[in-house]
Coordinates of C-alpha atoms and ligand atoms in Angstrom, one line a residue:
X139 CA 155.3 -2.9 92.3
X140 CA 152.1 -1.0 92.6
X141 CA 149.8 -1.0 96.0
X142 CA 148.0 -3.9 94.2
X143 CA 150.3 -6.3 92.0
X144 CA 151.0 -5.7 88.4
X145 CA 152.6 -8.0 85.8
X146 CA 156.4 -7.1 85.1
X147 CA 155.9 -7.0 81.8
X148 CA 153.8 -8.5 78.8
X149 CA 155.6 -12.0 78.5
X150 CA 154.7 -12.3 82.3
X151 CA 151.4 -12.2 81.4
X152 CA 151.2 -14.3 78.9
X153 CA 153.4 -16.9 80.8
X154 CA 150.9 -16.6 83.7
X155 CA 147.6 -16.9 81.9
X156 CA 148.7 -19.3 79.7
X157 CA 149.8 -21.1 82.9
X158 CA 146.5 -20.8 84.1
X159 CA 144.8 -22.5 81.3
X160 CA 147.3 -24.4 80.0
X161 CA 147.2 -27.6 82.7
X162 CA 145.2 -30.8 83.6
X163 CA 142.3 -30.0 81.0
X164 CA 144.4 -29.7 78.2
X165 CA 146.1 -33.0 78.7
X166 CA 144.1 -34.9 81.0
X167 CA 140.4 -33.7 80.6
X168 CA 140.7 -33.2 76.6
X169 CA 141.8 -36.4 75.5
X170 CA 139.1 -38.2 77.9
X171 CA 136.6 -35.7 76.2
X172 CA 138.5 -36.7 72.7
X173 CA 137.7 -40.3 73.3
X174 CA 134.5 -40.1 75.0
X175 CA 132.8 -38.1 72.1
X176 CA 134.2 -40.0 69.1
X177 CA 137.4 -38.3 68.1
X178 CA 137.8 -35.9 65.2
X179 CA 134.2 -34.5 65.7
X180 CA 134.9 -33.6 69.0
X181 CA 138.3 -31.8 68.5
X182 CA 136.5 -29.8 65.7
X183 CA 133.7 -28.6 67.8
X184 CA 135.8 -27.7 70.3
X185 CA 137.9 -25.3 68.2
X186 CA 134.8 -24.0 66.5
X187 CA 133.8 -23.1 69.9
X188 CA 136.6 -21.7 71.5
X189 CA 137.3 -19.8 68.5
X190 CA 133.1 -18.4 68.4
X191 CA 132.6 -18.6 72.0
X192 CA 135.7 -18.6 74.3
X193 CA 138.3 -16.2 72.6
X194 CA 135.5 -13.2 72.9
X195 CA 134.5 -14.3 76.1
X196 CA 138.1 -14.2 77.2
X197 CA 138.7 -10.5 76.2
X198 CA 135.7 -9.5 78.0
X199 CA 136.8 -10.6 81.4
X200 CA 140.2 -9.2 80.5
X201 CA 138.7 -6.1 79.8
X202 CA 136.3 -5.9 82.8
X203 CA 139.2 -6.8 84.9
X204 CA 141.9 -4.4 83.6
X205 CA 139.4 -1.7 84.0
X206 CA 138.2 -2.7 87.2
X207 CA 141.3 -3.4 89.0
X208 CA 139.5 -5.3 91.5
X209 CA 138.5 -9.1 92.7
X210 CA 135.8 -10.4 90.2
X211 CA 132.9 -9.1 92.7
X212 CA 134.0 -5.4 93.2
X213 CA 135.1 -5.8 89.3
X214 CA 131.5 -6.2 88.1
X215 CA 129.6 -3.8 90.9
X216 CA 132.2 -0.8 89.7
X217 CA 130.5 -1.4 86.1
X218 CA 127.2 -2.0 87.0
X219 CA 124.9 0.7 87.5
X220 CA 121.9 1.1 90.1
X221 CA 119.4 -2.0 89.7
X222 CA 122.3 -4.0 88.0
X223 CA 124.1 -4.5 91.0
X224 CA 122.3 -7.2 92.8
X225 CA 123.4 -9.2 89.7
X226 CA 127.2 -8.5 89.7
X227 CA 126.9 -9.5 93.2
X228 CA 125.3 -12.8 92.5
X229 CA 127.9 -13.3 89.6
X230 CA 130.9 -12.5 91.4
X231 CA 130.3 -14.9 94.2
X232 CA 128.8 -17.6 91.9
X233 CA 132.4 -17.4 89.7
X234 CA 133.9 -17.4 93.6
X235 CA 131.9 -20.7 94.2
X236 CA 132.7 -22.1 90.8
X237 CA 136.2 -21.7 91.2
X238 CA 136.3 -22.8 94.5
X239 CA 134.6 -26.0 93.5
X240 CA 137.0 -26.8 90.6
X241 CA 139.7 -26.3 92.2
X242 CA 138.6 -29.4 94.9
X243 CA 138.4 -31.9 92.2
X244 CA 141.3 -30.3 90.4
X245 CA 143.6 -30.7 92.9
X246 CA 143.0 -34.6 93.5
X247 CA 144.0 -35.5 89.7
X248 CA 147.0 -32.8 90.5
X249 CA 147.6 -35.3 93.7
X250 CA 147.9 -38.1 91.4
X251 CA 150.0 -36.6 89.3
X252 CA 152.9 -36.1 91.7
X253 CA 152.6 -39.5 92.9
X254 CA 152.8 -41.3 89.6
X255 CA 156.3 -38.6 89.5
X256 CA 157.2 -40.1 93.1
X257 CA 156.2 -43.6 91.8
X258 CA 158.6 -43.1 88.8
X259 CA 161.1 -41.7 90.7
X260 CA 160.3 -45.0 93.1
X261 CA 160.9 -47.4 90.1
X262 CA 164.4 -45.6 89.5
X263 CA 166.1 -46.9 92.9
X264 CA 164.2 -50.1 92.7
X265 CA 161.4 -49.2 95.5
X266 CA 158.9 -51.6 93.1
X267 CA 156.6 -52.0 96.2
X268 CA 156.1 -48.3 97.2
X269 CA 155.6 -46.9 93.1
X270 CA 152.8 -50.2 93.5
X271 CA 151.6 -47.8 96.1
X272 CA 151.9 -44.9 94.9
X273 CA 150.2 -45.7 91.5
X274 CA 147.4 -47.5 92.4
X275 CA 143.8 -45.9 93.4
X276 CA 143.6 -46.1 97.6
X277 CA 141.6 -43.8 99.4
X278 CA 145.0 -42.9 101.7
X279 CA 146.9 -42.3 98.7
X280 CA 144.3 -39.8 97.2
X281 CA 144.5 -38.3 100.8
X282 CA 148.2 -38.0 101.1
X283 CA 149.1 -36.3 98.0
X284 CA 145.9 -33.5 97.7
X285 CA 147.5 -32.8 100.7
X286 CA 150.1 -32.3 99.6
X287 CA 149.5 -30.4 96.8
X288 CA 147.2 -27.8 98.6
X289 CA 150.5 -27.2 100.0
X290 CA 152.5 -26.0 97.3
X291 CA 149.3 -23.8 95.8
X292 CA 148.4 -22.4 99.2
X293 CA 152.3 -21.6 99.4
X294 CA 152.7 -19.9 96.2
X295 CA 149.3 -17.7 96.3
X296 CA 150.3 -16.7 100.1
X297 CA 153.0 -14.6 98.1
X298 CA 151.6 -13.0 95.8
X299 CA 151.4 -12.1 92.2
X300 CA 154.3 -10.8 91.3
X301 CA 156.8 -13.5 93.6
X302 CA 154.4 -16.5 93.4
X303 CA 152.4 -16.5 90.4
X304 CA 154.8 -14.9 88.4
X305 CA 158.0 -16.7 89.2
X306 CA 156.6 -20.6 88.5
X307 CA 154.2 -19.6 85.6
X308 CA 158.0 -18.3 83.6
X309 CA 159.5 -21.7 83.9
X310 CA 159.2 -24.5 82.5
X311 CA 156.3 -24.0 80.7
X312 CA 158.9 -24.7 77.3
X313 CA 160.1 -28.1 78.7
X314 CA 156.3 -29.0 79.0
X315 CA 155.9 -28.4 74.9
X316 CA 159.5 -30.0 73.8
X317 CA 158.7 -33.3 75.7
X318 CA 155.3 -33.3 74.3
X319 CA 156.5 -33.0 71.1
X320 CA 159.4 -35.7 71.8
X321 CA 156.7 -38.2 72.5
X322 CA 154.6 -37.7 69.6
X323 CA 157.8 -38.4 67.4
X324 CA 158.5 -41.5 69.5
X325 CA 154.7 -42.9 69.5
X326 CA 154.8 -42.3 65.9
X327 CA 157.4 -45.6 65.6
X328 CA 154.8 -47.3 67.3
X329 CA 152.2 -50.1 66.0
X330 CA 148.4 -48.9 66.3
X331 CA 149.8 -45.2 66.5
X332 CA 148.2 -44.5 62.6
X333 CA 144.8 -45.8 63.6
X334 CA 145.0 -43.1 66.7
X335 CA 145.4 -39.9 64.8
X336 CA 143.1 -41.3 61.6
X337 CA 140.4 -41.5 64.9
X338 CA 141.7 -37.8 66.3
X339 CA 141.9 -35.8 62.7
X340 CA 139.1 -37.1 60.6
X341 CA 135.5 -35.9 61.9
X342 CA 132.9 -37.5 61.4
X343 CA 130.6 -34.2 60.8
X344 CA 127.5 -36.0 61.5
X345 CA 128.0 -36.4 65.0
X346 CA 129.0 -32.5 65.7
X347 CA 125.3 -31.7 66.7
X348 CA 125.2 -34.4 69.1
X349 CA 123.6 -32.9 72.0
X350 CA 126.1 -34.5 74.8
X351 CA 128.9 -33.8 72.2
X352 CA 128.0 -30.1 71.7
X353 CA 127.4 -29.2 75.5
X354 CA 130.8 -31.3 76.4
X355 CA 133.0 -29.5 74.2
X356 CA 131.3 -26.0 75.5
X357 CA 132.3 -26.8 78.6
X358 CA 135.8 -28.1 77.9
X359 CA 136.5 -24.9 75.9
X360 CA 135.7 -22.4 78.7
X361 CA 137.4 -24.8 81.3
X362 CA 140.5 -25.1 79.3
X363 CA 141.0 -21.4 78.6
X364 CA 139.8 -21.1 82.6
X365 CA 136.8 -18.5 81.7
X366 CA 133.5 -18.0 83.9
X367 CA 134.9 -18.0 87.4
X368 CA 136.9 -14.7 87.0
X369 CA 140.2 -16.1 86.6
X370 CA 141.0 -14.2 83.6
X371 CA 139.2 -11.2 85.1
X372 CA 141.4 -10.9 88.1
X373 CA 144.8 -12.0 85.8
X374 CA 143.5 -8.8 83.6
X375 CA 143.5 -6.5 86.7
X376 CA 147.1 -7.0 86.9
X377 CA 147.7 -6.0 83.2
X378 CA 149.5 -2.7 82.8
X379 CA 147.4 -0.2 81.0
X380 CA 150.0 0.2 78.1
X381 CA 149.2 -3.6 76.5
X382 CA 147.3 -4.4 73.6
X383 CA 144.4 -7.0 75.4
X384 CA 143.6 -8.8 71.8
X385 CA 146.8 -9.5 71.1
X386 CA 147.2 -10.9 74.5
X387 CA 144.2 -12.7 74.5
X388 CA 144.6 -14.4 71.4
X389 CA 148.2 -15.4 72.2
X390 CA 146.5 -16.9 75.3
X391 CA 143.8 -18.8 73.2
X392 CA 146.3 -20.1 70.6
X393 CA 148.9 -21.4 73.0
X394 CA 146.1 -23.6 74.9
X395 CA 144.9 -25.2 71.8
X396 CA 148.0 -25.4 70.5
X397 CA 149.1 -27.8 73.7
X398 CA 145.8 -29.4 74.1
X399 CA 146.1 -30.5 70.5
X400 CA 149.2 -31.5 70.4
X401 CA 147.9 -33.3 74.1
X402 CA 145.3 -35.0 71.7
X403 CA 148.5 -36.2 69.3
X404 CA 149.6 -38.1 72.1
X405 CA 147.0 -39.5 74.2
X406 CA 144.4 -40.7 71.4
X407 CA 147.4 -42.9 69.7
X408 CA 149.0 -44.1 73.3
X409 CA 145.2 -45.1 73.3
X410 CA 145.6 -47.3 70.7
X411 CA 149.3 -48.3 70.5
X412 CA 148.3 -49.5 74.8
X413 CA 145.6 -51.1 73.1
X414 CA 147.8 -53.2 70.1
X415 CA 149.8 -53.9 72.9
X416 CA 146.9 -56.1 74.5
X417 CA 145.4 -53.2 77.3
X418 CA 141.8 -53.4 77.3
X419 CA 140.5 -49.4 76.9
X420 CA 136.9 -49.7 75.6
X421 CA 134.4 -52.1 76.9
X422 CA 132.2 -53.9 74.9
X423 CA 129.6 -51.6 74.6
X424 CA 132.2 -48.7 73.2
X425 CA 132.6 -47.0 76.6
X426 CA 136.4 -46.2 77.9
X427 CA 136.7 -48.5 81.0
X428 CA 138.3 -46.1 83.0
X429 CA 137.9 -42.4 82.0
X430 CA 139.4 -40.7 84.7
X431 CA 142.7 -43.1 84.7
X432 CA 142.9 -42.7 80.8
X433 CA 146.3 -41.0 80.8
X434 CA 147.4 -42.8 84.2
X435 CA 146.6 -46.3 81.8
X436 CA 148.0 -45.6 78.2
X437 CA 150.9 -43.0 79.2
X438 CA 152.9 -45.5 81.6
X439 CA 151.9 -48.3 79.2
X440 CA 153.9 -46.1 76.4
X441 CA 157.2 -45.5 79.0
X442 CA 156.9 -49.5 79.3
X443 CA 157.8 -50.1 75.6
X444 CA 160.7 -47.6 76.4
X445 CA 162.7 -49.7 78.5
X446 CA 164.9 -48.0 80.8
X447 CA 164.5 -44.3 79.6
X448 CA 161.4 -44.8 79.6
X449 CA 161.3 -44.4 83.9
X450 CA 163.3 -41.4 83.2
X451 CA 160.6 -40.1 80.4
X452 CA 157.5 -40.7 83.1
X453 CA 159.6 -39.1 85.7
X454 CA 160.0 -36.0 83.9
X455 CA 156.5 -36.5 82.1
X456 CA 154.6 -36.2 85.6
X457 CA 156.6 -33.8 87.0
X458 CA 156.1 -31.3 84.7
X459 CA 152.5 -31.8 84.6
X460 CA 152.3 -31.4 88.5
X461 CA 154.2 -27.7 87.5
X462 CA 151.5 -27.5 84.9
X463 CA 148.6 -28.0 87.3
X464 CA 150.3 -25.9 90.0
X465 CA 150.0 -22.8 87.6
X466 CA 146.3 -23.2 86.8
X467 CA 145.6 -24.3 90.2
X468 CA 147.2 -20.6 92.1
X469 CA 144.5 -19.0 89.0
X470 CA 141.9 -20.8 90.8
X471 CA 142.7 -20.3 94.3
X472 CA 143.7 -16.3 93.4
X473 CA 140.4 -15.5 92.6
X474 CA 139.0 -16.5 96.3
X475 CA 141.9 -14.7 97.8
X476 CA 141.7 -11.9 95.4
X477 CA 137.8 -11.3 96.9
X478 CA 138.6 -12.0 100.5
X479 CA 142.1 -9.9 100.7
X480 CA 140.6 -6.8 98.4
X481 CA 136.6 -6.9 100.1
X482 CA 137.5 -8.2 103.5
X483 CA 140.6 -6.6 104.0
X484 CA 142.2 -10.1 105.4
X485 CA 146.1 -10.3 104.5
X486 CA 147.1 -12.1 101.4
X487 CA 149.0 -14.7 103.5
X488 CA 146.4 -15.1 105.9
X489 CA 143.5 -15.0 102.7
X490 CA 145.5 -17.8 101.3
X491 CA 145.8 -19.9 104.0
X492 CA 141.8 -19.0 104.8
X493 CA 140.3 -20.1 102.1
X494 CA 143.0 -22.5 101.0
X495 CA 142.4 -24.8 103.8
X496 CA 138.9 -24.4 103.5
X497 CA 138.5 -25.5 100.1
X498 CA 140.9 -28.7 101.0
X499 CA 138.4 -29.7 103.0
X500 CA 135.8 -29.9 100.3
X501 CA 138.4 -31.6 98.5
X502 CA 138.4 -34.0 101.3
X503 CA 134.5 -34.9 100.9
X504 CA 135.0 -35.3 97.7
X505 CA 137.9 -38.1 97.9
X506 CA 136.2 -40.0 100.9
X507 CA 133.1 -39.8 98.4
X508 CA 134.8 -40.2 95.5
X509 CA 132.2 -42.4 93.4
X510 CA 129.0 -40.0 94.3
X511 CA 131.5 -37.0 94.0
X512 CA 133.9 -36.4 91.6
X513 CA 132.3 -36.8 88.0
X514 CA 129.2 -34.8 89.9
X515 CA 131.1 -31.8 91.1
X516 CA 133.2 -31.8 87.4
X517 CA 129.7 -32.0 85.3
X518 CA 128.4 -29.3 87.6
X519 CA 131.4 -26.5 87.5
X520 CA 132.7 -27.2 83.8
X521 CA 129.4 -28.3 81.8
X522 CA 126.8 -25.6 83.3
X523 CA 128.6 -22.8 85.9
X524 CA 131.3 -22.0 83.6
X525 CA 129.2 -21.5 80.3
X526 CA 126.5 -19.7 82.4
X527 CA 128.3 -17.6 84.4
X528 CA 130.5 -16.9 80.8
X529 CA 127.1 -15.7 79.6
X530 CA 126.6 -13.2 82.4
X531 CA 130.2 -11.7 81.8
X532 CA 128.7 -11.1 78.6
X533 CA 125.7 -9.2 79.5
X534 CA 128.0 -7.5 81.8
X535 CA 130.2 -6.4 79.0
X536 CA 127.7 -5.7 76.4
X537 CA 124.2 -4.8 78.1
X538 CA 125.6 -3.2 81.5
X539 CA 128.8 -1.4 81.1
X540 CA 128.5 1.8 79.5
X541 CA 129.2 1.1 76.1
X542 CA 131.8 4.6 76.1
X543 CA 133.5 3.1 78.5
X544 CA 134.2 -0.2 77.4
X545 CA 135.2 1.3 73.6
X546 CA 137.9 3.3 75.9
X547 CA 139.7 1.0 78.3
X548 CA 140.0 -1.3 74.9
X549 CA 141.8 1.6 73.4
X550 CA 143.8 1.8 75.9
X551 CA 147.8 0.3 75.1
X552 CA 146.4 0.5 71.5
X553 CA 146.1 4.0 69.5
X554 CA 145.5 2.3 66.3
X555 CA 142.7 0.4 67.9
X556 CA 139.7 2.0 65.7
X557 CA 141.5 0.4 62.5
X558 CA 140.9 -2.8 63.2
X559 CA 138.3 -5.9 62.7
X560 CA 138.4 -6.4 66.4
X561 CA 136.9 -3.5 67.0
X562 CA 134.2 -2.9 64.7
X563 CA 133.1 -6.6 65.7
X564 CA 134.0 -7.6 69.1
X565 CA 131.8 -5.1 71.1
X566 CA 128.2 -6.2 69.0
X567 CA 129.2 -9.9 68.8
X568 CA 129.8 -10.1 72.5
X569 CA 126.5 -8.3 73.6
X570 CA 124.4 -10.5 70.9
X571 CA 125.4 -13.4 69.6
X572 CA 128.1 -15.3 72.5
X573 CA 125.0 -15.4 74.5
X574 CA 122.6 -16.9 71.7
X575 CA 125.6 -19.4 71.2
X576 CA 125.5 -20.4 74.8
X577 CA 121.8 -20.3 75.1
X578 CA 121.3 -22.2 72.2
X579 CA 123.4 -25.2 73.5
X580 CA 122.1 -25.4 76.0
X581 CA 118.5 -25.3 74.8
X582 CA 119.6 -27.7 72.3
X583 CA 121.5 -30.1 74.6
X584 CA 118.0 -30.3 76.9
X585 CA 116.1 -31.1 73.6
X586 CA 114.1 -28.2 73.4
X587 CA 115.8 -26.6 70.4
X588 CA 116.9 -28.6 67.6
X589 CA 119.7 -26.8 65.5
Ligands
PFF224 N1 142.3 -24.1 82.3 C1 142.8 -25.0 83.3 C2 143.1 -26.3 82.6 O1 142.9 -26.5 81.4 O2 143.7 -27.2 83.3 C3 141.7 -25.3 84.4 C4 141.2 -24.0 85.0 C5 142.1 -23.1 85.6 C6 139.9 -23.8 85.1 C7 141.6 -22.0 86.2 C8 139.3 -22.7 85.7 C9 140.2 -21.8 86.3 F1 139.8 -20.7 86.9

């Protein structure tokens, strides 16, 4: 391995990013999202977007970061020139802060996760009274288990990219995509599943300008592919200089909506299947009762109808999506680390446990607040920080870098390079019109632009 870590090889990469955004937002956050924002017309504005917005946005922080080979902050001052600097400072730290932030609130819905796996696990040797514990909303079990899983993340980042990150973001991944796909065929047997996925895949198109709709999906397709905080920009400075970054971008961007799709197959008719079943979801003025307990509701309500396997199917179910959150969660916590081992010169083990510990607390506000918090610190990082700080990448890439230099360090793992659409496209689109996208969302979603 090189002074700083490199991946092994391209599959490592793509198993590691697409651990990073492949996790709680693609089958927690985007079903929510799915249901929140009537159906269909959200899941098509959110692939409109990520395919516009996100994907281009994504190979810019690759770039940037494969070229930099540096935290986010020292990243964006290397491109920045002279009176530009202030403002790579001010993004670095604010992607720092974001990430920071997300990870606090990320890693109590991670918490749950492994205890409704302990609870199942509970359930197989008959412990009926602890799962009861371990499933239901307390204030000591939210404490207990983001504990807990500030442990494992803390653990894994304190060894690095290439033993830590690496090693958990290659496995399992797979076993994550069959089981999904198991349960789709299984809810498909189901009464109320149709209604579900005529909800999910027919959009209605009138609603795609709605101005909550539009900024919600913005922000769920830069949190889902985990862009503006400088994830992807410190995964890229680990790419070797021989790979193709489109191609690895885009095999990034397809596998996360590819999962948070198929996460949409599955959650929006357990919806309605929990709901034939007699589960109240929607109140009576159309609003889901419990947003943040959707999955926690309608998933175990599915393993119910299951019978016996079906403790065995939530036990696997949840512990895979704790692995699944533990892979996007080391992203987050990396790019802290990243800035404080690489600017500060602290060790990675003692960067990790630093900052680690110092972000659990945060976390710990947050549960004791939980009410005021959570939905606050969630609206702020994904609906505004990450779009606006993806906007900045963007005048990094396009209006700061020297544009000879950007043109070479894509050309870079790709001879062939000037032959393609990417090229002749990417480099314009991403200095003029990702920003006007973002900026006119945003105008549009405070009412002072109407598209
Ligand atoms: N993309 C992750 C998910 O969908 O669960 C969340 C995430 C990871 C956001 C890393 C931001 C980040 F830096």
């Amino acid at each position: 391995m090189a002074a700083r870590g490199e991946f092994s090889s391209r599959m490592a990469f793509v198993l590691a990013a697409s651990g990073s955004a492949i996790g709680l937002g693609n089958i927690w956050g985007f079903p929510i999202k799915v249901a929140s924002n009537g159906g269909g017309a959200f899941v098509f504005t959110y692939i409109v977007l990520t395919f516009l917005l996100a994907y281009p946005i994504l190979m810019a922080e690759l770039v940037i970061g494969r070229h930099a080979k540096s935290d986010t902050v020292k990243s964006l001052v290397k491109i920045s020139e002279g009176s530009s600097k202030p403002l790579a400072y001010l993004t670095g730290y604010w992607g720092i802060l974001t990430a920071s932030l997300i990870l606090s609130f990320y890693a109590i819905v991670a918490g749950w996760m492994i205890a409704f796996g302990l609870g199942s696990a509970g359930d197989l040797v008959g412990a009926s009274g602890f799962s009861e514990w371990l499933t239901s909303f307390s204030l000591e079990r939210n404490l207990l288990f983001v504990c807990l899983f500030y442990l494992l993340t803390i653990g894994i980042v304190a060894n690095g990219v290439a033993a830590g990150i690496e090693k958990w973001s290659t496995r399992l991944m797979p076993m994550l995509i069959i089981l999904i796909i198991a349960l789709i065929a299984y809810i498909s047997t189901q009464n109320g599943a149709a209604e579900g996925w005529r909800v999910y895949l027919t959009p209605e198109f009138d609603r795609v300008l709605n101005p909550d709709l539009l900024l919600s999906a913005l922000g769920q397709a830069f949190f889902s592919l985990s862009l503006g905080v400088g994830t992807m920009m410190v995964y890229g400075s680990y790419i070797s200089k021989s790979e193709n970054l489109p191609r690895l971008g885009a095999t990034v961007a397809l596998m996360d909506i590819g999962i948070a799709f198929m996460a949409g197959l599955l959650v929006i008719p357990a919806m309605y299947v929990a709901q034939a079943n007699g589960v109240t979801i929607y109140n009576e003025a159309g609003k889901l009762i419990d947003s943040d307990g959707l999955i926690f509701t309608v998933l175990p309500a599915l393993f119910d109808t299951m019978g016996g396997a079906g403790i065995i199917v939530s036990l696997l179910f949840f512990t895979l999506m704790t692995i699944a959150a533990v892979t996007s969660s080391i992203s987050m916590l990396e790019v802290p680390v990243a800035h404080a081992q690489e600017s500060h010169d602290l060790p990675r083990k003692k960067a990790a446990w630093i900052v680690g510990v110092m972000i659990l607390l945060v976390s710990l506000i947050i549960v004791f607040n939980f009410g005021a918090l959570f939905g606050f610190v969630i609206d702020l990082t994904t609906k505004y920080s990450e779009p606006l700080i993806g906007l900045l990448f963007c005048i990094f890439a396009g209006w700061v870098w020297r544009r000879d230099a950007l043109l070479k360090e894509l050309q870079q793992g790709n001879p062939t390079m000037e032959n393609t659409l990417f090229w002749k496209i990417w480099p314009t689109y991403v200095k003029v019109v990702c920003p006007l996208i973002v900026f006119a969302v945003f105008m549009h979603s405070f009412e002072l632009l109407k598209i």
